[in-house]
């Protein structure tokens, strides 16, 4: 479903701030793969997801989704293949627009937008049903502005938007990091159910090792712009946090200081 | 000032003319509303494109083009002007204010060319059929009102369509818009084009109304447009609060233009020097822009916190 081959990205090339962020990342995902990505600060996790989403072009390497080479596509054009949820709950939704309008925008991802109605009556009914499933009471607030919602509600809505038009790949970048533990757990459950129900292929960055082991069928560890560990299936489900820690210390020379990595 | 010399009747008799002018400027302000409020883009092109609209309309009319067609052409040239600003901004990375200023300056020369090198060109209502004219104020009120209403209805529909929603999303959250597959460069260019089209159309109407186009007629128009937008917003929200929908907002922008010109009428009636009008307008806009900010700040201020914390 996703084939990224040897992608490279250096920021601020030729300046004093030159920073190689991706140094030959390759990853092949089969349809239905749900991979969790872990690694220390600055390892290149977000950069990998941004490279796939096309936030900027990569320096080298190729990105192929479902057989289509999208390496040269700008961000808005790649959106037709991708669902995205960001770390900051403010990023994924339009605050001054209504809940229904946000969903309607997402429903048209990958379509040309013309002079038909931005949201139809039939859609409103459909969204009402979908929001009911979230069990957050949003179905009765369809015409409220999204800016009035809490962070957790916004992330839940963004998840719904990301999966409304079944994406070929769902990109989740620490999408629960800004939420309180209880809300984070809820949003993670929702993530699991949406991925499973729609049989989505997904990548999820997290700093929580337990979540990384518990969720998905595959786990990838990154360090200094490279994938240093890739494990799946049976083997992955048998992992313990201590295994990951050992692995991490092995590559990073034991220095674990000042990292956000959660051990619990 | 000799207050006794002020005759209320002159103020009253000037009122319809002020309203007619206010409607025409209100249309201009609706264009400003699209960029300033929906796209969050401060577009200074309008000072140039307003005069362009006037120049195009007048030159076509005195060359025997029917005035409705001339006005349509003004709209079209305004579209192009807005497109240029949009392309300077999106394709060449020039910041919004600067992109607008570049277009505005360029348009000054273009406008002179359109008027065959003259700073102004007259169009007499005695010789040509004009849509609006200060010599026929009742007709101007009706025609201007119909134009304003039609434009509001079309925009109300347009911003409810897929394209219009994409524009609103672009202004609100560019990252989210791109993630939903919206080409934000093209929505920005489109909005700037439509906005300047309306501004030029309004310039075309004003030139007919006053009977001439002038290369300087757009100077400071962005501030007048903003004044109308802000006055309309403050009034609309005061009267209708949360019930003010998008149609109401657009309507109140035009009403803002009318109020602005009524105030201008009063100022002139008080025999205040008309040279000070722009200073006066700038102060109004600055105050109205500052008030919401200061109000929020006073509810949330360090000084207040210090006072409470000191107890
Ligand atoms: N747009 C950018 N410009 C310059 N440098 C960048 C940019 N984006 C990322 N970097 C740098 O690239 C490196 C990788 O960053 P990235 O955001 O991918 O890390 P991460 O693995 O997501 O870390 P974290 O866990 O802190 O989110 C970092 O050194 C970062 O400073
Ligand atoms: Mg990151």
PDB file of N, CA and C in Angstrom, chain B residues 19 48 99 110 118 135 142 177 192 218 251 286 291:
ATOM      1  N   UNK B  19     -26.749  58.674   1.220  1.00  0.00           N
ATOM      2  CA  UNK B  19     -27.117  57.251   1.253  1.00  0.00           C
ATOM      3  C   UNK B  19     -26.727  56.581  -0.064  1.00  0.00           C
ATOM      4  N   UNK B  48      -6.020  50.945  -5.915  1.00  0.00           N
ATOM      5  CA  UNK B  48      -5.792  51.059  -7.351  1.00  0.00           C
ATOM      6  C   UNK B  48      -6.965  50.547  -8.167  1.00  0.00           C
ATOM      7  N   UNK B  99       2.435  42.733  -1.712  1.00  0.00           N
ATOM      8  CA  UNK B  99       1.882  42.328  -3.008  1.00  0.00           C
ATOM      9  C   UNK B  99       0.784  43.303  -3.426  1.00  0.00           C
ATOM     10  N   UNK B 110      -1.302  52.273 -14.930  1.00  0.00           N
ATOM     11  CA  UNK B 110      -2.275  51.644 -15.833  1.00  0.00           C
ATOM     12  C   UNK B 110      -3.512  52.531 -15.972  1.00  0.00           C
ATOM     13  N   UNK B 118      -4.714  61.356 -19.024  1.00  0.00           N
ATOM     14  CA  UNK B 118      -5.312  62.449 -18.243  1.00  0.00           C
ATOM     15  C   UNK B 118      -5.607  61.985 -16.830  1.00  0.00           C
ATOM     16  N   UNK B 135     -27.347  63.618 -10.299  1.00  0.00           N
ATOM     17  CA  UNK B 135     -28.410  64.477 -10.814  1.00  0.00           C
ATOM     18  C   UNK B 135     -29.764  63.790 -10.734  1.00  0.00           C
ATOM     19  N   UNK B 142     -32.335  53.521  -6.099  1.00  0.00           N
ATOM     20  CA  UNK B 142     -32.961  52.260  -6.500  1.00  0.00           C
ATOM     21  C   UNK B 142     -31.942  51.358  -7.208  1.00  0.00           C
ATOM     22  N   UNK B 177      -6.864  22.927   5.388  1.00  0.00           N
ATOM     23  CA  UNK B 177      -7.388  22.981   4.030  1.00  0.00           C
ATOM     24  C   UNK B 177      -6.560  22.125   3.091  1.00  0.00           C
ATOM     25  N   UNK B 192      -9.102  36.941  -4.200  1.00  0.00           N
ATOM     26  CA  UNK B 192      -8.571  38.278  -4.487  1.00  0.00           C
ATOM     27  C   UNK B 192      -9.153  38.812  -5.795  1.00  0.00           C
ATOM     28  N   UNK B 218      -9.436  56.439  -5.829  1.00  0.00           N
ATOM     29  CA  UNK B 218      -9.364  55.279  -4.944  1.00  0.00           C
ATOM     30  C   UNK B 218      -8.469  55.473  -3.746  1.00  0.00           C
ATOM     31  N   UNK B 251     -25.129  42.181   4.483  1.00  0.00           N
ATOM     32  CA  UNK B 251     -26.054  43.301   4.434  1.00  0.00           C
ATOM     33  C   UNK B 251     -25.556  44.437   5.329  1.00  0.00           C
ATOM     34  N   UNK B 286      -9.198  53.036  13.321  1.00  0.00           N
ATOM     35  CA  UNK B 286      -8.234  52.641  14.356  1.00  0.00           C
ATOM     36  C   UNK B 286      -8.953  52.372  15.675  1.00  0.00           C
ATOM     37  N   UNK B 291     -10.849  48.660  19.828  1.00  0.00           N
ATOM     38  CA  UNK B 291     -11.769  48.406  20.933  1.00  0.00           C
ATOM     39  C   UNK B 291     -11.889  46.922  21.297  1.00  0.00           C
TER      40      UNK B 291
END
